[in-house]
C-alpha positions as a LaTeX table, in Angstrom:
\begin{tabular}{lrrr}
\hline
Residue & $x$ (\AA) & $y$ (\AA) & $z$ (\AA) \\
\hline
Unk1 & $-123.15$ & 3.41 & 73.40 \\
Unk2 & $-126.75$ & 4.07 & 74.03 \\
Unk3 & $-129.59$ & 5.16 & 71.75 \\
Unk4 & $-128.13$ & 8.78 & 71.99 \\
Unk5 & $-124.35$ & 10.62 & 71.97 \\
Unk6 & $-125.89$ & 13.76 & 74.64 \\
Unk7 & $-122.64$ & 15.15 & 75.68 \\
Unk8 & $-118.68$ & 15.47 & 74.22 \\
Unk9 & $-115.67$ & 16.25 & 75.85 \\
Unk10 & $-111.84$ & 16.18 & 74.94 \\
Unk11 & $-110.01$ & 16.93 & 77.47 \\
Unk12 & $-105.85$ & 18.08 & 78.47 \\
Unk13 & $-104.90$ & 14.65 & 77.05 \\
Unk14 & $-106.47$ & 14.92 & 73.63 \\
Unk15 & $-108.99$ & 12.15 & 74.81 \\
Unk16 & $-112.45$ & 12.02 & 73.60 \\
Unk17 & $-115.48$ & 11.45 & 75.99 \\
Unk18 & $-118.82$ & 10.98 & 75.04 \\
Unk19 & $-121.68$ & 10.91 & 77.57 \\
Unk20 & $-124.92$ & 8.57 & 76.62 \\
Unk21 & $-127.95$ & 7.51 & 77.42 \\
Unk22 & $-129.60$ & 4.55 & 77.34 \\
Unk23 & $-133.02$ & 5.35 & 78.11 \\
Unk24 & $-133.85$ & 4.11 & 81.61 \\
Unk25 & $-130.94$ & 1.59 & 81.94 \\
Unk26 & $-128.79$ & 2.67 & 84.74 \\
Unk27 & $-125.40$ & 1.99 & 85.68 \\
Unk28 & $-123.44$ & 3.20 & 82.75 \\
Unk29 & $-120.79$ & 6.28 & 82.87 \\
Unk30 & $-119.77$ & 7.99 & 79.94 \\
Unk31 & $-117.55$ & 6.36 & 77.39 \\
Unk32 & $-114.14$ & 7.41 & 76.55 \\
Unk33 & $-111.46$ & 7.02 & 73.54 \\
Unk34 & $-107.58$ & 7.47 & 73.23 \\
Unk35 & $-107.66$ & 7.40 & 69.31 \\
Unk36 & $-109.34$ & 9.51 & 68.07 \\
Unk37 & $-112.73$ & 7.81 & 68.35 \\
Unk38 & $-111.83$ & 4.77 & 66.52 \\
Unk39 & $-111.95$ & 2.75 & 69.43 \\
Unk40 & $-114.01$ & 3.30 & 72.60 \\
Unk41 & $-113.56$ & 2.32 & 76.34 \\
Unk42 & $-116.17$ & 2.69 & 79.39 \\
Unk43 & $-115.27$ & 2.27 & 82.79 \\
Unk44 & $-116.69$ & 0.05 & 85.49 \\
Unk45 & $-120.79$ & 0.54 & 86.18 \\
Unk46 & $-122.19$ & 3.13 & 88.92 \\
Unk47 & $-125.18$ & 3.36 & 91.01 \\
Unk48 & $-126.50$ & 5.73 & 89.10 \\
Unk49 & $-129.00$ & 6.83 & 85.86 \\
Unk50 & $-126.91$ & 6.71 & 82.75 \\
Unk51 & $-128.45$ & 10.43 & 81.23 \\
Unk52 & $-125.42$ & 11.87 & 81.12 \\
Unk53 & $-126.61$ & 16.16 & 80.51 \\
Unk54 & $-122.92$ & 17.38 & 80.08 \\
Unk55 & $-119.40$ & 17.09 & 80.39 \\
Unk56 & $-116.92$ & 19.04 & 82.12 \\
Unk57 & $-112.95$ & 19.34 & 82.94 \\
Unk58 & $-111.53$ & 21.42 & 85.56 \\
Unk59 & $-108.30$ & 23.03 & 86.06 \\
Unk60 & $-107.41$ & 20.46 & 87.73 \\
Unk61 & $-107.93$ & 18.26 & 85.43 \\
Unk62 & $-111.09$ & 16.54 & 87.26 \\
Unk63 & $-113.76$ & 15.08 & 84.94 \\
Unk64 & $-117.47$ & 16.02 & 85.92 \\
Unk65 & $-120.60$ & 14.73 & 84.38 \\
Unk66 & $-124.39$ & 15.99 & 85.26 \\
Unk67 & $-126.58$ & 12.59 & 85.51 \\
Unk68 & $-130.34$ & 11.98 & 85.86 \\
Unk69 & $-131.55$ & 10.34 & 88.87 \\
Unk70 & $-132.00$ & 11.13 & 92.63 \\
Unk71 & $-128.52$ & 11.54 & 94.69 \\
Unk72 & $-125.40$ & 11.31 & 93.63 \\
Unk73 & $-126.25$ & 13.25 & 90.61 \\
Unk74 & $-123.27$ & 15.12 & 89.87 \\
Unk75 & $-119.92$ & 12.22 & 88.83 \\
Unk76 & $-116.33$ & 12.54 & 88.74 \\
Unk77 & $-113.74$ & 11.06 & 87.68 \\
Unk78 & $-110.33$ & 11.74 & 88.24 \\
Unk79 & $-108.32$ & 8.68 & 86.16 \\
Unk80 & $-108.90$ & 10.61 & 83.13 \\
Unk81 & $-112.58$ & 8.61 & 82.55 \\
Unk82 & $-111.53$ & 5.32 & 83.36 \\
Unk83 & $-113.50$ & 5.14 & 86.61 \\
Unk84 & $-116.65$ & 7.76 & 87.86 \\
Unk85 & $-117.71$ & 8.21 & 91.42 \\
Unk86 & $-120.87$ & 10.05 & 92.70 \\
Unk87 & $-120.01$ & 13.23 & 94.79 \\
Unk88 & $-122.06$ & 14.64 & 97.35 \\
Unk89 & $-125.87$ & 14.83 & 96.97 \\
Unk90 & $-127.85$ & 17.84 & 96.54 \\
Unk91 & $-131.29$ & 18.58 & 98.32 \\
Unk92 & $-134.34$ & 17.66 & 96.47 \\
Unk93 & $-132.38$ & 17.49 & 92.83 \\
Unk94 & $-133.24$ & 14.79 & 90.59 \\
Unk95 & $-131.41$ & 16.15 & 87.19 \\
Unk96 & $-127.71$ & 18.19 & 87.33 \\
Unk97 & $-128.37$ & 19.72 & 83.77 \\
Unk98 & $-125.20$ & 22.04 & 83.96 \\
Unk99 & $-122.44$ & 22.15 & 86.04 \\
Unk100 & $-119.68$ & 25.21 & 85.60 \\
Unk101 & $-115.91$ & 26.13 & 87.17 \\
Unk102 & $-115.51$ & 29.33 & 88.29 \\
Unk103 & $-111.76$ & 31.32 & 89.11 \\
Unk104 & $-110.77$ & 29.69 & 92.37 \\
Unk105 & $-112.10$ & 26.28 & 91.17 \\
Unk106 & $-115.58$ & 26.98 & 92.48 \\
Unk107 & $-117.99$ & 24.82 & 90.78 \\
Unk108 & $-121.71$ & 25.38 & 90.30 \\
Unk109 & $-124.40$ & 23.23 & 89.50 \\
Unk110 & $-127.80$ & 23.72 & 87.75 \\
Unk111 & $-130.76$ & 21.44 & 88.40 \\
Unk112 & $-133.94$ & 19.71 & 88.50 \\
Unk113 & $-136.35$ & 18.96 & 90.73 \\
Unk114 & $-136.68$ & 15.14 & 91.37 \\
Unk115 & $-139.87$ & 13.28 & 89.98 \\
Unk116 & $-142.11$ & 13.82 & 92.64 \\
Unk117 & $-140.63$ & 16.53 & 94.78 \\
Unk118 & $-140.87$ & 18.63 & 97.83 \\
Unk119 & $-140.58$ & 21.54 & 96.13 \\
Unk120 & $-141.16$ & 21.74 & 92.08 \\
Unk121 & $-138.72$ & 24.56 & 91.96 \\
Unk122 & $-135.31$ & 24.82 & 90.17 \\
Unk123 & $-132.11$ & 25.24 & 92.22 \\
Unk124 & $-128.20$ & 26.06 & 91.62 \\
Unk125 & $-125.79$ & 24.58 & 93.95 \\
Unk126 & $-122.35$ & 25.60 & 94.90 \\
Unk127 & $-119.20$ & 23.57 & 95.70 \\
Unk128 & $-115.61$ & 24.99 & 96.79 \\
Unk129 & $-114.00$ & 21.39 & 97.50 \\
Unk130 & $-114.46$ & 19.31 & 94.10 \\
Unk131 & $-117.94$ & 18.14 & 95.02 \\
Unk132 & $-117.36$ & 16.73 & 98.09 \\
Unk133 & $-120.30$ & 19.03 & 99.28 \\
Unk134 & $-123.10$ & 20.65 & 97.65 \\
Unk135 & $-124.46$ & 24.00 & 99.38 \\
Unk136 & $-127.95$ & 25.06 & 98.07 \\
Unk137 & $-127.65$ & 29.16 & 97.10 \\
Unk138 & $-130.36$ & 31.84 & 95.74 \\
Unk139 & $-133.27$ & 29.67 & 97.90 \\
Unk140 & $-136.35$ & 31.56 & 96.50 \\
Unk141 & $-135.16$ & 33.26 & 93.87 \\
Unk142 & $-136.28$ & 30.02 & 90.85 \\
Unk143 & $-139.90$ & 29.15 & 92.60 \\
Unk144 & $-141.26$ & 30.50 & 88.97 \\
Unk145 & $-138.99$ & 28.24 & 87.57 \\
Unk146 & $-139.09$ & 23.84 & 87.33 \\
Unk147 & $-135.47$ & 23.96 & 86.28 \\
Unk148 & $-131.96$ & 25.65 & 86.18 \\
Unk149 & $-131.04$ & 24.54 & 82.47 \\
Unk150 & $-127.72$ & 26.98 & 81.90 \\
Unk151 & $-125.59$ & 28.74 & 83.95 \\
Unk152 & $-122.65$ & 30.79 & 82.94 \\
Unk153 & $-120.13$ & 33.28 & 83.97 \\
Unk154 & $-119.53$ & 36.50 & 82.38 \\
Unk155 & $-115.92$ & 38.58 & 81.94 \\
Unk156 & $-117.48$ & 41.13 & 84.43 \\
Unk157 & $-118.29$ & 38.17 & 87.12 \\
Unk158 & $-121.74$ & 38.44 & 87.34 \\
Unk159 & $-123.97$ & 34.51 & 86.76 \\
Unk160 & $-126.09$ & 34.32 & 84.74 \\
Unk161 & $-129.14$ & 31.12 & 84.69 \\
Unk162 & $-131.75$ & 30.39 & 81.90 \\
Unk163 & $-134.31$ & 27.95 & 83.40 \\
Unk164 & $-137.46$ & 26.36 & 81.91 \\
Unk165 & $-140.52$ & 26.08 & 81.72 \\
Unk166 & $-140.54$ & 30.34 & 81.26 \\
Unk167 & $-137.38$ & 30.71 & 78.91 \\
Unk168 & $-135.95$ & 33.09 & 81.49 \\
Unk169 & $-132.70$ & 34.35 & 82.50 \\
Unk170 & $-131.91$ & 35.27 & 86.03 \\
Unk171 & $-128.13$ & 37.43 & 86.81 \\
Unk172 & $-126.27$ & 37.24 & 89.89 \\
Unk173 & $-123.62$ & 39.60 & 90.66 \\
Unk174 & $-122.52$ & 38.10 & 94.37 \\
Unk175 & $-121.66$ & 34.92 & 93.83 \\
Unk176 & $-125.59$ & 33.80 & 93.41 \\
Unk177 & $-126.16$ & 34.27 & 96.87 \\
Unk178 & $-129.04$ & 36.49 & 95.34 \\
Unk179 & $-131.04$ & 36.70 & 91.71 \\
Unk180 & $-133.13$ & 38.80 & 89.79 \\
Unk181 & $-134.95$ & 38.04 & 86.51 \\
Unk182 & $-133.92$ & 40.00 & 83.08 \\
Unk183 & $-137.16$ & 38.84 & 82.00 \\
Unk184 & $-138.83$ & 35.92 & 79.87 \\
Unk185 & $-137.44$ & 35.24 & 76.10 \\
Unk186 & $-140.60$ & 35.50 & 73.99 \\
Unk187 & $-142.16$ & 32.25 & 72.63 \\
Unk188 & $-139.17$ & 30.56 & 74.73 \\
Unk189 & $-139.76$ & 27.56 & 77.50 \\
Unk190 & $-136.43$ & 26.92 & 78.13 \\
Unk191 & $-133.08$ & 28.25 & 78.14 \\
Unk192 & $-130.42$ & 25.12 & 76.77 \\
Unk193 & $-127.28$ & 27.12 & 76.61 \\
Unk194 & $-125.85$ & 30.83 & 77.64 \\
Unk195 & $-122.82$ & 32.27 & 76.13 \\
Unk196 & $-120.61$ & 35.49 & 75.87 \\
Unk197 & $-119.02$ & 36.70 & 72.74 \\
Unk198 & $-117.23$ & 39.76 & 72.71 \\
Unk199 & $-117.31$ & 41.42 & 69.14 \\
Unk200 & $-114.93$ & 44.33 & 69.25 \\
Unk201 & $-114.91$ & 46.52 & 72.99 \\
Unk202 & $-118.61$ & 44.89 & 73.20 \\
Unk203 & $-119.58$ & 41.88 & 74.81 \\
Unk204 & $-123.37$ & 39.97 & 74.53 \\
Unk205 & $-124.87$ & 37.11 & 75.68 \\
Unk206 & $-126.56$ & 34.20 & 73.40 \\
Unk207 & $-128.94$ & 32.25 & 74.65 \\
Unk208 & $-130.40$ & 28.87 & 72.81 \\
Unk209 & $-134.08$ & 28.91 & 73.25 \\
Unk210 & $-136.51$ & 25.69 & 73.20 \\
Unk211 & $-139.26$ & 25.21 & 71.31 \\
Unk212 & $-138.96$ & 27.14 & 68.29 \\
Unk213 & $-134.93$ & 26.77 & 68.16 \\
Unk214 & $-134.47$ & 30.63 & 68.26 \\
Unk215 & $-131.03$ & 32.30 & 69.36 \\
Unk216 & $-131.46$ & 35.54 & 71.51 \\
Unk217 & $-128.23$ & 37.89 & 72.00 \\
Unk218 & $-128.34$ & 40.32 & 74.23 \\
Unk219 & $-125.67$ & 43.43 & 75.16 \\
Unk220 & $-123.44$ & 42.48 & 78.48 \\
Unk221 & $-123.03$ & 45.83 & 80.08 \\
Unk222 & $-119.69$ & 47.09 & 81.72 \\
Unk223 & $-118.88$ & 46.41 & 85.57 \\
Unk224 & $-118.95$ & 49.66 & 87.60 \\
Unk225 & $-115.82$ & 50.99 & 88.01 \\
Unk226 & $-114.64$ & 49.63 & 84.50 \\
Unk227 & $-111.74$ & 51.61 & 82.51 \\
Unk228 & $-113.26$ & 52.78 & 78.96 \\
Unk229 & $-112.20$ & 55.24 & 76.10 \\
Unk230 & $-112.77$ & 58.91 & 77.41 \\
Unk231 & $-114.50$ & 60.24 & 74.21 \\
Unk232 & $-117.55$ & 57.60 & 75.66 \\
Unk233 & $-117.46$ & 58.77 & 79.33 \\
Unk234 & $-119.93$ & 61.20 & 80.33 \\
Unk235 & $-118.42$ & 64.37 & 82.27 \\
Unk236 & $-120.93$ & 64.74 & 84.30 \\
Unk237 & $-123.65$ & 62.47 & 85.08 \\
Unk238 & $-124.22$ & 58.19 & 85.53 \\
Unk239 & $-122.61$ & 55.15 & 83.77 \\
Unk240 & $-123.75$ & 52.40 & 82.60 \\
Unk241 & $-126.83$ & 54.57 & 80.83 \\
Unk242 & $-129.28$ & 52.01 & 80.79 \\
Unk243 & $-128.18$ & 50.00 & 84.03 \\
Unk244 & $-129.45$ & 46.51 & 85.39 \\
Unk245 & $-128.87$ & 47.92 & 89.32 \\
Unk246 & $-125.69$ & 49.72 & 89.87 \\
Unk247 & $-124.48$ & 52.62 & 88.41 \\
Unk248 & $-121.22$ & 54.68 & 88.88 \\
Unk249 & $-121.79$ & 58.78 & 89.39 \\
Unk250 & $-119.54$ & 60.38 & 87.52 \\
Unk251 & $-118.43$ & 64.76 & 88.42 \\
Unk252 & $-116.53$ & 66.83 & 90.95 \\
Unk253 & $-119.02$ & 65.99 & 93.73 \\
Unk254 & $-117.68$ & 65.76 & 97.12 \\
Unk255 & $-117.82$ & 62.56 & 99.57 \\
Unk256 & $-121.07$ & 61.60 & 100.85 \\
Unk257 & $-122.84$ & 63.44 & 97.97 \\
Unk258 & $-127.23$ & 62.86 & 98.23 \\
Unk259 & $-128.24$ & 60.86 & 95.86 \\
Unk260 & $-132.71$ & 61.03 & 95.27 \\
Unk261 & $-134.19$ & 58.56 & 92.83 \\
Unk262 & $-138.00$ & 59.31 & 91.05 \\
Unk263 & $-139.92$ & 58.19 & 89.02 \\
Unk264 & $-141.64$ & 59.29 & 86.34 \\
Unk265 & $-144.34$ & 60.43 & 88.28 \\
Unk266 & $-141.93$ & 62.14 & 89.82 \\
Unk267 & $-142.32$ & 60.68 & 93.38 \\
Unk268 & $-139.50$ & 59.57 & 95.30 \\
Unk269 & $-138.58$ & 55.91 & 95.17 \\
Unk270 & $-134.83$ & 56.05 & 97.20 \\
Unk271 & $-132.60$ & 57.79 & 98.94 \\
Unk272 & $-128.89$ & 57.20 & 99.14 \\
Unk273 & $-125.05$ & 58.83 & 99.94 \\
Unk274 & $-122.03$ & 57.79 & 97.50 \\
Unk275 & $-120.46$ & 55.02 & 98.90 \\
Unk276 & $-116.54$ & 53.99 & 98.15 \\
Unk277 & $-113.69$ & 55.05 & 96.00 \\
Unk278 & $-116.02$ & 54.53 & 92.35 \\
Unk279 & $-119.07$ & 56.37 & 94.08 \\
Unk280 & $-121.37$ & 54.02 & 93.26 \\
Unk281 & $-125.15$ & 53.83 & 93.64 \\
Unk282 & $-126.65$ & 50.24 & 93.53 \\
Unk283 & $-130.68$ & 50.86 & 92.94 \\
Unk284 & $-133.38$ & 49.15 & 95.11 \\
Unk285 & $-134.31$ & 45.44 & 94.33 \\
Unk286 & $-137.43$ & 46.55 & 94.07 \\
Unk287 & $-137.38$ & 49.10 & 91.47 \\
Unk288 & $-138.61$ & 47.91 & 88.29 \\
Unk289 & $-137.56$ & 48.53 & 84.69 \\
Unk290 & $-137.95$ & 51.88 & 83.49 \\
Unk291 & $-137.12$ & 55.57 & 83.39 \\
Unk292 & $-136.58$ & 57.25 & 86.50 \\
Unk293 & $-134.30$ & 60.93 & 87.38 \\
Unk294 & $-131.36$ & 61.23 & 89.43 \\
Unk295 & $-130.99$ & 63.91 & 91.66 \\
Unk296 & $-126.78$ & 64.26 & 92.46 \\
Unk297 & $-126.49$ & 67.08 & 95.03 \\
Unk298 & $-123.46$ & 67.63 & 97.53 \\
Unk299 & $-122.21$ & 71.75 & 99.19 \\
Unk300 & $-121.80$ & 72.80 & 96.11 \\
Unk301 & $-124.18$ & 72.36 & 92.99 \\
Unk302 & $-127.15$ & 69.92 & 92.17 \\
Unk303 & $-127.93$ & 68.56 & 88.83 \\
Unk304 & $-130.56$ & 66.25 & 87.88 \\
Unk305 & $-130.01$ & 63.31 & 85.14 \\
Unk306 & $-131.96$ & 61.14 & 83.81 \\
Unk307 & $-131.99$ & 56.90 & 84.05 \\
Unk308 & $-132.77$ & 54.15 & 82.13 \\
Unk309 & $-133.47$ & 50.72 & 84.22 \\
Unk310 & $-133.53$ & 47.38 & 82.77 \\
Unk311 & $-134.05$ & 44.39 & 85.15 \\
\hline
\end{tabular}
């Protein structure tokens, strides 16, 4: 079956699929077994290279395979792996290393550039039509990376991307249009996988990395406006705190209350008015991680509360 088995998937019918690496040979699709792995079959060859990074079954039953090569980077099968065809192409991409499906059947793919790329940066692509067309999103936010190796969608709707060679994790709260770095992971150069796991009422993000085989864990903050136990709700102030960029103002403030954000030196760095039914405030993207103070004021009252920002 090749020099390496690089991916495994059991589909909804119980058929097992194996991604393979033929070390330079091209044209071989994934193998499949209908008898729990005793006998393996393989569909007709394709025109695309045979290093298979991953296998995914979408909600409609279609199978997707991320591959190495130039053009046709994601293969698709609609007959249980008996045959595979290339989906739409992706600009300047050479490796489709990760694919996820989000609600509504929207696909996201992370890529590495070609061997001789126009721009040697990792990219994220989106498809709303089963892979027939791929749209690049988040252009310019991954300029310091050579590849997007892992993607994950959390329960609160955020997209997360793990990259190389800096071992960096990015987050997007708008479907991938804009991304912000959450920082690099110590002594890591590649984020191979991202996984959300709930423990009790707390959600954590796990990151599998190289080259030292380290696994990192970070707490995922609930979305603004989420319900949480009354005993944990501040009677007046901001929540969540710490925050990654968006907070809810808690308290009996009038509509259009003014909010001023000050840094640790007392300098005014942002002014805004509360908006929406949840009194949400989005902190400016240029603000770096650190301690701030928010002054919240309406016609009746004025309070100042501390806030810790974690980018």
